[in-house]
Coordinates of C-alpha atoms and ligand atoms in Angstrom, one line a residue:
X1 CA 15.8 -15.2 -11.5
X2 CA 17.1 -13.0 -8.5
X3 CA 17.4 -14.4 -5.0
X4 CA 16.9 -11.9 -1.5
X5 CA 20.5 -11.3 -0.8
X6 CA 19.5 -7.2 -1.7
X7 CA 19.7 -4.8 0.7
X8 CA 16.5 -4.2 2.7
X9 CA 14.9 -1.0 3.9
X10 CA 13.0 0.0 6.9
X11 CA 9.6 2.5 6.5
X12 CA 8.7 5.4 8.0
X13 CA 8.4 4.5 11.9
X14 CA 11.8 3.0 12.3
X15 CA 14.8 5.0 12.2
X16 CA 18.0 3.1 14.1
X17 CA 20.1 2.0 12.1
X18 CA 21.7 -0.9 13.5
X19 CA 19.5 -2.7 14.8
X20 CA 21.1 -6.8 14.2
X21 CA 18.7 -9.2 15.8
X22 CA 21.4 -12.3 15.0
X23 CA 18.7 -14.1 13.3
X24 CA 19.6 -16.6 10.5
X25 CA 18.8 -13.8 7.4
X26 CA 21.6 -11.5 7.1
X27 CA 20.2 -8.9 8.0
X28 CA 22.5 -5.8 7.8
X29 CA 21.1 -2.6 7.7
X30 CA 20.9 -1.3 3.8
X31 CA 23.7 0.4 2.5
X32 CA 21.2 3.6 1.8
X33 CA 21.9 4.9 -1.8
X34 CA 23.7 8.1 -2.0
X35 CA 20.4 9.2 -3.7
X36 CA 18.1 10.0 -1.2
X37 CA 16.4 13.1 -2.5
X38 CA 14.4 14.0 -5.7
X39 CA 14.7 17.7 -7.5
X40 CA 12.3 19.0 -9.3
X41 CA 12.1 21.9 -11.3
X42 CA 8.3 22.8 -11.7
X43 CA 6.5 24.4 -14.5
X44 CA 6.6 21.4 -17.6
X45 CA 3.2 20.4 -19.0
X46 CA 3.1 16.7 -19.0
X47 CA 2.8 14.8 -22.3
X48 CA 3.5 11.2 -23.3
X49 CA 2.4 7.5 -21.8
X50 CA 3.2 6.1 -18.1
X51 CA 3.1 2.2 -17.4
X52 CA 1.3 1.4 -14.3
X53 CA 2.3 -1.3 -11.9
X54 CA 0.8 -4.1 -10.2
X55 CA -0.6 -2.9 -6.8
X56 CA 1.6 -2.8 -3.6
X57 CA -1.7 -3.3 -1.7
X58 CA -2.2 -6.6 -3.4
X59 CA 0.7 -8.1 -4.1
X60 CA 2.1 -7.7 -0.3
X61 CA -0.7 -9.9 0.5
X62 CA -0.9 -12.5 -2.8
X63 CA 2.9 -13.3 -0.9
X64 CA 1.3 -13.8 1.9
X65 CA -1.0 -16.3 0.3
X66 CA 1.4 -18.3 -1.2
X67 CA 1.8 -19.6 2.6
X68 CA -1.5 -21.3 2.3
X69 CA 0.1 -24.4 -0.7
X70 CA 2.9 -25.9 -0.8
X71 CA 3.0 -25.6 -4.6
X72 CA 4.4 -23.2 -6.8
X73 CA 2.8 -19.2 -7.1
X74 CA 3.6 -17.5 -10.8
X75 CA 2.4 -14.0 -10.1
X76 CA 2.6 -11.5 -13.3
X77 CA 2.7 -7.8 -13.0
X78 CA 4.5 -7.5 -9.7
X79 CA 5.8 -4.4 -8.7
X80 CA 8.7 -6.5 -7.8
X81 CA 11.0 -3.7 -7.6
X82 CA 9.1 -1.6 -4.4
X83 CA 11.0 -1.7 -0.7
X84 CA 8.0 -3.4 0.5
X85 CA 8.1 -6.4 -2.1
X86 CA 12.1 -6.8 -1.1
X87 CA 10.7 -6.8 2.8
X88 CA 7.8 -8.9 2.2
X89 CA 10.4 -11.6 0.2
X90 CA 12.9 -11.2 3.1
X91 CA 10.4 -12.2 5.3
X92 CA 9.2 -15.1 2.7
X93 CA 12.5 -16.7 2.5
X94 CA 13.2 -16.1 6.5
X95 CA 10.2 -18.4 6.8
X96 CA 11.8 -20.7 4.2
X97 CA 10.3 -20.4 0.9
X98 CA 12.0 -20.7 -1.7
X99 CA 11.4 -16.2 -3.9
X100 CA 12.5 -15.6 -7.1
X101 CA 11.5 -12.6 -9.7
X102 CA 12.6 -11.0 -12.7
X103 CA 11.2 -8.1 -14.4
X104 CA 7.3 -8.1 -13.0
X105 CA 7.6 -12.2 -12.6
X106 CA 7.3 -13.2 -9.3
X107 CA 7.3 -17.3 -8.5
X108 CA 7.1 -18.5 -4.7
X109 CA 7.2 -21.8 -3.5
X110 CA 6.1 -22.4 0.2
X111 CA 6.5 -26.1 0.5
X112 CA 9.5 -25.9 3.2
X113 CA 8.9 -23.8 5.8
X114 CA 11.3 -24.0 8.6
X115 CA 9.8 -21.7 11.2
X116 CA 6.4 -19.9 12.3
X117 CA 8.3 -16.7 13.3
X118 CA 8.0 -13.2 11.7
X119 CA 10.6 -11.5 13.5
X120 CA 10.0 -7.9 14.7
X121 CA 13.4 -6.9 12.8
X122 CA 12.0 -8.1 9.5
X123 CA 7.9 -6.8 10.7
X124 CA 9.4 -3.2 11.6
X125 CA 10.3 -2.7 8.4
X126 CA 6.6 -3.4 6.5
X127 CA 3.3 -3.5 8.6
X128 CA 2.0 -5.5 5.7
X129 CA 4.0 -8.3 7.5
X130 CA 1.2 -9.0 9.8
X131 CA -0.5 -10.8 7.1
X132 CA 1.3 -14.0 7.1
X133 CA -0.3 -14.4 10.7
X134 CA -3.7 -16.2 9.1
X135 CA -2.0 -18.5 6.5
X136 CA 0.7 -19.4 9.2
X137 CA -1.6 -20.6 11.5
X138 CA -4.3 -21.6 9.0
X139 CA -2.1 -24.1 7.7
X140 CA 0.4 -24.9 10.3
X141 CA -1.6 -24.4 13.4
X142 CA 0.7 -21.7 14.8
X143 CA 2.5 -18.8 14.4
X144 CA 4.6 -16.2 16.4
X145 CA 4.2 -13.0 14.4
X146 CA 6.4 -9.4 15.9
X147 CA 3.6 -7.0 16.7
X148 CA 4.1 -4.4 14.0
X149 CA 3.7 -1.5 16.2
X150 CA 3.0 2.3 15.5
X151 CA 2.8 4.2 12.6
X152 CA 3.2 7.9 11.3
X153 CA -0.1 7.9 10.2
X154 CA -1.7 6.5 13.1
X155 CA -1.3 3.6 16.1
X156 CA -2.8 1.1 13.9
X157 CA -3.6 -1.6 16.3
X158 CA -4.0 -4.9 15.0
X159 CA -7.0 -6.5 17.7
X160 CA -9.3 -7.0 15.2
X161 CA -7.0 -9.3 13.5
X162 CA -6.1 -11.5 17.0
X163 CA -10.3 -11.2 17.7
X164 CA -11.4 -12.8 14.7
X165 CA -9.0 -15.6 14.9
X166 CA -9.9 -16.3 18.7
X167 CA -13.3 -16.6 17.4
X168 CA -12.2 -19.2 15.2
X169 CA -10.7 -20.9 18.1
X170 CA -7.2 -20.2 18.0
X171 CA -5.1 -19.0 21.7
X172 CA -3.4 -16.0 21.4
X173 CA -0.8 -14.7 23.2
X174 CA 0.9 -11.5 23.5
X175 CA 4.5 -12.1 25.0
X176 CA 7.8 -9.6 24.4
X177 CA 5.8 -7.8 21.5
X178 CA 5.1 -11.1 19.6
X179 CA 1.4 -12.6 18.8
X180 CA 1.6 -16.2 20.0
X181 CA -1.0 -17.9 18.1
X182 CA -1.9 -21.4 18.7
X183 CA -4.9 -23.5 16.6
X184 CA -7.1 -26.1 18.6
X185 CA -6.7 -29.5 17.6
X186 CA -8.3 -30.1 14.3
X187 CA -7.1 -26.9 13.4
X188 CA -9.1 -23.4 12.8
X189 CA -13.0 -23.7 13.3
X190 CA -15.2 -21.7 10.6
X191 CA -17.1 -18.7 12.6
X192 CA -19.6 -15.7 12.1
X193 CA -17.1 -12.6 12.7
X194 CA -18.6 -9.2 12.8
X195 CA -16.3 -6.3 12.4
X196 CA -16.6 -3.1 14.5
X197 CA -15.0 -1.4 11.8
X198 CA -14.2 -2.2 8.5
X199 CA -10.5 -2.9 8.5
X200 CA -8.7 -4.0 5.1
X201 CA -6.0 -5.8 6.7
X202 CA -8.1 -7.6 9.3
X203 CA -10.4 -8.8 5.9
X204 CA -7.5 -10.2 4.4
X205 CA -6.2 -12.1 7.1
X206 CA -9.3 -13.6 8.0
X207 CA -10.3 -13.8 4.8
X208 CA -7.3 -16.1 4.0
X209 CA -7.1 -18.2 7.3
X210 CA -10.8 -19.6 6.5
X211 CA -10.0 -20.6 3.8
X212 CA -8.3 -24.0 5.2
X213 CA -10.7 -23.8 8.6
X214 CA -13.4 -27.0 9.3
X215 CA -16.7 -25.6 8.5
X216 CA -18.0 -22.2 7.2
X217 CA -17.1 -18.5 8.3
X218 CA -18.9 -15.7 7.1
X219 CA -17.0 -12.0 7.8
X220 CA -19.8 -9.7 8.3
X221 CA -18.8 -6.3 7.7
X222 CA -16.3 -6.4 5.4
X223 CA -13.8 -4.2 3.6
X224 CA -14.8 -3.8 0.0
X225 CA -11.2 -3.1 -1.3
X226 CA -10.4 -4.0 -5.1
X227 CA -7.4 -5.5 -3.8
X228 CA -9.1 -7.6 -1.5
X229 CA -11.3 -9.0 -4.8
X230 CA -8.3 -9.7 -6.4
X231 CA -6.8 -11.8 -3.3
X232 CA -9.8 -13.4 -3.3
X233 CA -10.0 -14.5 -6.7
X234 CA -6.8 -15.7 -6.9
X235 CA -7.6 -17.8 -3.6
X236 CA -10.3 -19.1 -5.5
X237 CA -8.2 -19.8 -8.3
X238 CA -6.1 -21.7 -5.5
X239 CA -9.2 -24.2 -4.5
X240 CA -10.7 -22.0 -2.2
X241 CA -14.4 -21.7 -1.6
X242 CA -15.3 -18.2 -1.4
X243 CA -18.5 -15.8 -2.3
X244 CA -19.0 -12.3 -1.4
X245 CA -16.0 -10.5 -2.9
X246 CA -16.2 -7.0 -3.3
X247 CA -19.5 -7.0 -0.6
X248 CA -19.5 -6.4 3.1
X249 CA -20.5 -9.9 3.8
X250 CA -18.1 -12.5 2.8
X251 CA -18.8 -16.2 2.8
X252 CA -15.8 -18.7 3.1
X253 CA -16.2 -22.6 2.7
X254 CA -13.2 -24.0 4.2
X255 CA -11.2 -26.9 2.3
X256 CA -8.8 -29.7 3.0
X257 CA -5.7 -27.9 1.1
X258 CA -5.4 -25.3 -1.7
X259 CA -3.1 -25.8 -5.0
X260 CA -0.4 -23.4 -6.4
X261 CA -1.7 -20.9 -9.3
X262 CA -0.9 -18.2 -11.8
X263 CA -2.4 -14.9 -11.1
X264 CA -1.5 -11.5 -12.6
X265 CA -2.1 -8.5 -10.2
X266 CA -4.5 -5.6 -10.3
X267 CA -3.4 -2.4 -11.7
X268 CA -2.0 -0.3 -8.6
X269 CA -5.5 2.4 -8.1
X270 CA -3.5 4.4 -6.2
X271 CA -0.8 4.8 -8.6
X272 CA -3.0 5.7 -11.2
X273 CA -4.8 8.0 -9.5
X274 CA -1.7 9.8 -8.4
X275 CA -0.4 10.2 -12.2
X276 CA -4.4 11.6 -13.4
X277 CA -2.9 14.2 -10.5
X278 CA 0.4 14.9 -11.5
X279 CA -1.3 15.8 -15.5
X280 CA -4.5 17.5 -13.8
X281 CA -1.8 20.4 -11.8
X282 CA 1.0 20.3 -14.7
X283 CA -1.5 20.1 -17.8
X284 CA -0.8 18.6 -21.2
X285 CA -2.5 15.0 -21.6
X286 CA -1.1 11.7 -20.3
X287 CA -1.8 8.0 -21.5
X288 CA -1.2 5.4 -18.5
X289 CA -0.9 2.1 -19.4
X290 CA -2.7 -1.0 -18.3
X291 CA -5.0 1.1 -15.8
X292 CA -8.3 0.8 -14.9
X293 CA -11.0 3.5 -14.4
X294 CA -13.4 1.3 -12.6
X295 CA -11.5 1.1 -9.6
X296 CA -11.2 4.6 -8.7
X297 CA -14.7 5.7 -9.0
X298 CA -15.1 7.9 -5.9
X299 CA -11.6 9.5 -6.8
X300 CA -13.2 10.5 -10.8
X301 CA -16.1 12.1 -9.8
X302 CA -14.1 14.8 -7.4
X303 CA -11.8 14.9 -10.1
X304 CA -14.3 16.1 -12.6
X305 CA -15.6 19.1 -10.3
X306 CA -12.1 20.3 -9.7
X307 CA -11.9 20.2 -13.9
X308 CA -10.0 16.9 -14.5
X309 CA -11.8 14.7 -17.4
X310 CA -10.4 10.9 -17.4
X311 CA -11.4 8.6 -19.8
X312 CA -10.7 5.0 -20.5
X313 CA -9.3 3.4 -24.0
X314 CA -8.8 -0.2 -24.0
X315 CA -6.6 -1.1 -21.0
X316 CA -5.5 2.4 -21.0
X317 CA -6.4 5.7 -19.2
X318 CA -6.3 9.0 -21.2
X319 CA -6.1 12.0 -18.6
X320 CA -6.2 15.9 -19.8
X321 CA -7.0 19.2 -17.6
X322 CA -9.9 20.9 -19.6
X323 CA -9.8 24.4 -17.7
X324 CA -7.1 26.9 -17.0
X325 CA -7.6 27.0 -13.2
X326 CA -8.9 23.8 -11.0
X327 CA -11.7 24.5 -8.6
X328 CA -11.7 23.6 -5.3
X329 CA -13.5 20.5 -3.9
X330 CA -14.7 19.1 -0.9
X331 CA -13.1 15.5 0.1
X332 CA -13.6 12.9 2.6
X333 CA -12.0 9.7 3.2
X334 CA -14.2 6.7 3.9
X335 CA -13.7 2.8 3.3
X336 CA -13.8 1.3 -0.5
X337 CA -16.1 2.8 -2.7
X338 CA -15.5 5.8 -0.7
X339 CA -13.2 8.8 -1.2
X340 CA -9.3 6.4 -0.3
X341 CA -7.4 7.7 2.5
X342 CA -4.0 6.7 0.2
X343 CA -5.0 9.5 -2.3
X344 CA -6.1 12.3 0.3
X345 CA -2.5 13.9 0.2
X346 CA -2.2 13.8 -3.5
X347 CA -5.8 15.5 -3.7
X348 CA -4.9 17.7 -1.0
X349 CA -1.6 19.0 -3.6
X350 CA -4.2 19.7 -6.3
X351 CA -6.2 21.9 -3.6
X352 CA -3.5 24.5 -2.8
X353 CA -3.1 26.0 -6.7
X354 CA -7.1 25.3 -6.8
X355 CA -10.1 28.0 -7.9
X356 CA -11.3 28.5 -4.0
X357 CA -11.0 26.7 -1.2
X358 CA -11.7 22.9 -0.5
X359 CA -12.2 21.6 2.7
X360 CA -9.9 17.8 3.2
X361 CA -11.2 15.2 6.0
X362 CA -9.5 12.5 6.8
X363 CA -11.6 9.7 8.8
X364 CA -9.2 6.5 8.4
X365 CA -6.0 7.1 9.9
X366 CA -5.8 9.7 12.9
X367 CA -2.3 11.3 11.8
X368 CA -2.2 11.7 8.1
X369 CA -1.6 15.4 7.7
X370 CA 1.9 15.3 8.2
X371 CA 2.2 16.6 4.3
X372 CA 0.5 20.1 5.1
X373 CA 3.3 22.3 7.1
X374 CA 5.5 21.2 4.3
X375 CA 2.8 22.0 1.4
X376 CA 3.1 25.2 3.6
X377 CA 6.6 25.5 3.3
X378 CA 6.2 26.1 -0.3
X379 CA 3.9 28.6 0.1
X380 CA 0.1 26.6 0.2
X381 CA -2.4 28.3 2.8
X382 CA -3.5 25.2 4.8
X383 CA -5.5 25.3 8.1
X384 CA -6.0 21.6 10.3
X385 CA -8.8 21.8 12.3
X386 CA -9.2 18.4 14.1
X387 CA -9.2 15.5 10.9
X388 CA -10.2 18.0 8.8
X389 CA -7.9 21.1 6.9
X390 CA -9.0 23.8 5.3
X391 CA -7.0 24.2 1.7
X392 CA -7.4 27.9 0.2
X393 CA -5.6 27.9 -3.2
X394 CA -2.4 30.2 -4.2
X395 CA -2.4 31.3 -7.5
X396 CA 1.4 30.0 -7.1
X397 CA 3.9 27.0 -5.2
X398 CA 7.4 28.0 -4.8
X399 CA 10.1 25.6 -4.8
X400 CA 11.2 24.8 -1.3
X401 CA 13.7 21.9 0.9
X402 CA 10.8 19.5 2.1
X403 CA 10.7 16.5 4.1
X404 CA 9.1 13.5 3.1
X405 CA 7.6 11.7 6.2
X406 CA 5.0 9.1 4.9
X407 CA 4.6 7.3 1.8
X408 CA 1.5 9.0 0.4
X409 CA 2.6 12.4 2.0
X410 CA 5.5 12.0 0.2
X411 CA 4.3 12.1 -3.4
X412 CA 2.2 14.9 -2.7
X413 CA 5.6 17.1 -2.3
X414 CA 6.5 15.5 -5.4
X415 CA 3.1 17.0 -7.1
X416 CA 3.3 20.6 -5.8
X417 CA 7.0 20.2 -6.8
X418 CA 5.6 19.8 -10.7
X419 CA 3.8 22.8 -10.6
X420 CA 6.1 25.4 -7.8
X421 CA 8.5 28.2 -9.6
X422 CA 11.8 27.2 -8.9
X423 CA 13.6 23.8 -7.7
X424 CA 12.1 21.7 -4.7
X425 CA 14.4 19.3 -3.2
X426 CA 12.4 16.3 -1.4
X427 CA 14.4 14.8 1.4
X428 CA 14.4 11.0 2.4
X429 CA 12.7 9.5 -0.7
X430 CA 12.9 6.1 0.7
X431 CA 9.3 6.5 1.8
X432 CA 8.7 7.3 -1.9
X433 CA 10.5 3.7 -3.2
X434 CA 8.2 1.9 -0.8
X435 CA 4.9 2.5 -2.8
X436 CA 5.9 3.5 -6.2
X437 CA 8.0 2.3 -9.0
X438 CA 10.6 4.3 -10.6
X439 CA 8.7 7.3 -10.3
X440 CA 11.6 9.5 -11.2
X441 CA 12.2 7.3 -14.9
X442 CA 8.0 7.6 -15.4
X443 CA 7.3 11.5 -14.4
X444 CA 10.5 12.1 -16.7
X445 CA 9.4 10.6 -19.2
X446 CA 6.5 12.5 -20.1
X447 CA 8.5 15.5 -19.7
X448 CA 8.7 16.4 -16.0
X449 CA 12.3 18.0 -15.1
X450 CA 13.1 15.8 -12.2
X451 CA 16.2 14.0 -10.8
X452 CA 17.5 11.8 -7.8
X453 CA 20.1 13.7 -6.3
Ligands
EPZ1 C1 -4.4 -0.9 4.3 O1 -3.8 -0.7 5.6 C2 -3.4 -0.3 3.3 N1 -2.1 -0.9 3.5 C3 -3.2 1.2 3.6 O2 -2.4 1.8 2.6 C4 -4.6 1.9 3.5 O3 -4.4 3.2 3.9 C5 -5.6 1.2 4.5 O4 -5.6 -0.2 4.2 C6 -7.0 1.8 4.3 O5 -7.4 1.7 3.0 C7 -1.8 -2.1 2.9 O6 -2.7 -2.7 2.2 C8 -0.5 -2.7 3.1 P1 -7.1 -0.9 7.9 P2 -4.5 -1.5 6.8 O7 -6.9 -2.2 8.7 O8 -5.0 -2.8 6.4 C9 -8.1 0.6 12.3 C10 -0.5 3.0 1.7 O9 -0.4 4.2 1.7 N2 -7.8 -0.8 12.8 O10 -8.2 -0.9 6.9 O11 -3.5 -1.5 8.0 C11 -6.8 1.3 11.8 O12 -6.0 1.8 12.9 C12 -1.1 2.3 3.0 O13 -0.3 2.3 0.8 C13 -8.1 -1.1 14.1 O14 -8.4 -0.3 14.9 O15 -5.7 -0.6 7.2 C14 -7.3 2.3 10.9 O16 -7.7 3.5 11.6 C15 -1.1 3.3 4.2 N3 -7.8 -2.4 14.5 C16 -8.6 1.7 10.3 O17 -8.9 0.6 11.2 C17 -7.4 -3.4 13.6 O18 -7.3 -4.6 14.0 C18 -8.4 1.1 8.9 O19 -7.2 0.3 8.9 C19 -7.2 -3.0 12.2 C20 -7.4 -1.7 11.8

């Protein structure tokens, strides 16, 4: 089993490249792979079966429970191989558990931590680091967590994280960019914790340090997130004392201590959805493997207006483009079971070669457009008016140098690139590596022309 030794990465906001805190890690900067753009040549139908992986958006946070035992997590179907995973280990073993994965195996063992501190050179890298706040303290009674700062999809504050934990007692202070957080005696106090807004992150740190609080807390309000279910249910499978999953009010017995577990991730939604994408713009008929349909309800029923038919056999997903042109669709984003804000640029790709016009708006994140002047750049009509944009379809892409500037953003270039006459070159595919696994080796192989250059 592999160690964290591997280079690290940082994501989209942070771009200096020596930054050395001189904390215990090593913590170089990555020696960036040569390979940092993908070519495409567009025009191949897509034929074949693609292997989805675990989901990013659970298994950053199944790590972060792990914190909560001091016995040893066997996680299956980890998409072990994502920037995010190595950042989220890096932080893992910085806090002194003992990480080690192979393949999709992922074991941790958190029963030697040496410090409470997420440093900001480690939380810069992968906002998802904030999650280790509620275990820390849950379990320890403190923790000093970097604030993660802003995003390129938006300033993402984290307040409703620090909120709900003051109202289960804890002192919080923000010093030099860190979140001081300090338990009362007796630890973390069960509470009734009403959400403004439904936050997924906030959920799942909440959700998780109430689990080892005195007494009951009850998050009213609630994100409704598959991958919060899944966390959930593993937590449970953990000792936990939990009911409400997958509702907007969530009802959390706390316990004395929680026990180590085996717990195989959820298929990656997002993922899928992105591949039903890539077949529904390049035709042909795609299998992907160990998928499920259920979790991307909203996305399927746009899909099948704009002419893509999905169906599900066994664990598997068979996707095939019934009509010549796609029509254009109307989408908006809104919290689980609505439209996901992590598939808006992918559907937004499938607008510009679209019957019509469709009209995208994005309510989650107040900066995630930064896909359309490069859509543009290949020769998409796209007008942003406010959070929404206004996507006219071309009867044809042309290959084009884009820049990739967020993760989702970023496989949306890839998309068009499928379908444009001509090469497209995307530029800084790191953003790419953070959210999705090999997807040069799976588009390949179902006959995309496509290369890391
Ligand atoms: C998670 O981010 C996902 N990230 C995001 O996926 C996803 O877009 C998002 O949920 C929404 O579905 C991970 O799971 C690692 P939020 P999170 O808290 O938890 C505001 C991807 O592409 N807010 O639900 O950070 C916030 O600014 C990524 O894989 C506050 O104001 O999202 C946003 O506008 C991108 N205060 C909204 O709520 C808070 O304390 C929803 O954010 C917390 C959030």
């Amino acid at each position: 089993m592999q160690t964290e030794a591997e280079n690290t990465w940082d994501n989209e906001e942070s771009r200096s490249p020596n930054s050395n805190s001189g904390n215990t890690l090593e913590n170089t900067e990555p020696q960036a792979s040569s390979l940092t753009k993908i070519k495409i040549i567009g025009g191949n139908p897509l034929y074949g079966t693609i292997p989805i992986s675990g989901a990013k958006n659970c298994a950053l946070k199944l790590m972060c429970a792990t914190l909560l035992t001091g016995e040893d997590m066997y996680f299956e179907n980890s998409p072990n191989s994502l920037r995010d995973m190595r950042s989220q280990r890096e932080l893992l073993e910085y806090l002194g558990c003992k990480v080690e994965h192979e393949g999709s195996a992922l074991t941790i063992n958190a029963g030697d931590i040496q410090t409470y501190t997420a440093p900001y050179d480690i939380v810069r890298k992968m906002r998802g680091s904030i999650l280790v706040l509620g275990p820390l303290l849950s379990r320890f009674g403190e923790a000093k967590v970097s604030l993660p700062g802003g995003c390129a999809i938006g300033t993402r504050p984290v307040d409703m994280h620090i909120n709900g934990l003051e109202e289960m007692g804890a002192t919080v202070i923000l010093d030099e960019g860190y979140i001081n957080a300090k338990a009362p005696a007796g630890g973390l106090q069960g509470a009734k914790i009403l959400f403004p807004k439904v936050s997924v992150g906030a959920t799942e740190n909440l959700l998780m340090a109430a689990t080892l609080a005195n007494g009951t807390t009850v998050l009213a309000n609630a994100a409704k997130e598959p991958e919060i279910v899944d966390l959930g249910e593993c937590l449970i499978k953990m000792g936990a004392k939990i009911s409400g999953l997958g509702t907007d009010t969530i009802r959390i017995e706390g316990v004395k201590s929680l026990n180590g577990t085996h717990h195989s991730v959820i298929p990656d939604r997002i993922e899928t959805g992105t591949y039903i994408i890539a077949a529904g713009m390049a035709g042909g008929t795609i299998q992907l493997q160990n998928a499920r349909i259920d979790t991307l309800s909203a996305v399927l029923g746009h899909l099948s207006q704009a002419g893509i038919e999905v169906t599900q056999s066994g664990n598997d997903i068979v996707v095939s483009r019934e009509i010549e042109r796609l029509n254009g669709v109307d989408i908006m984003t809104e919290p689980y079971p609505g439209f996901p804000t992590d598939m808006q640029a992918q559907f937004m790709a499938l607008l510009t070669r679209a019957e019509g016009a469709g009209m995208v708006t994005e309510t989650i994140f107040e900066n995630r457009f930064m896909h359309v002047p490069e859509l543009n750049r290949m020769g998409a009509d796209i007008t942003v008016q406010g959070n929404s944009a206004i996507v006219r379809g071309v009867e044809q892409l042309k290959g084009a140098e884009v820049m990739a500037t967020d993760l989702r953003a970023s496989v949306a270039l890839v998309l068009a690139g499928l379908v444009a006459e001509g090469e497209t070159t995307v530029n800084r595919i790191y953003h790419l590596e953070r959210g999705y696994e090999d997807i040069v080796g799976k588009l390949g192989g179902v006959g995309a022309n496509i290369y890391k250059a």
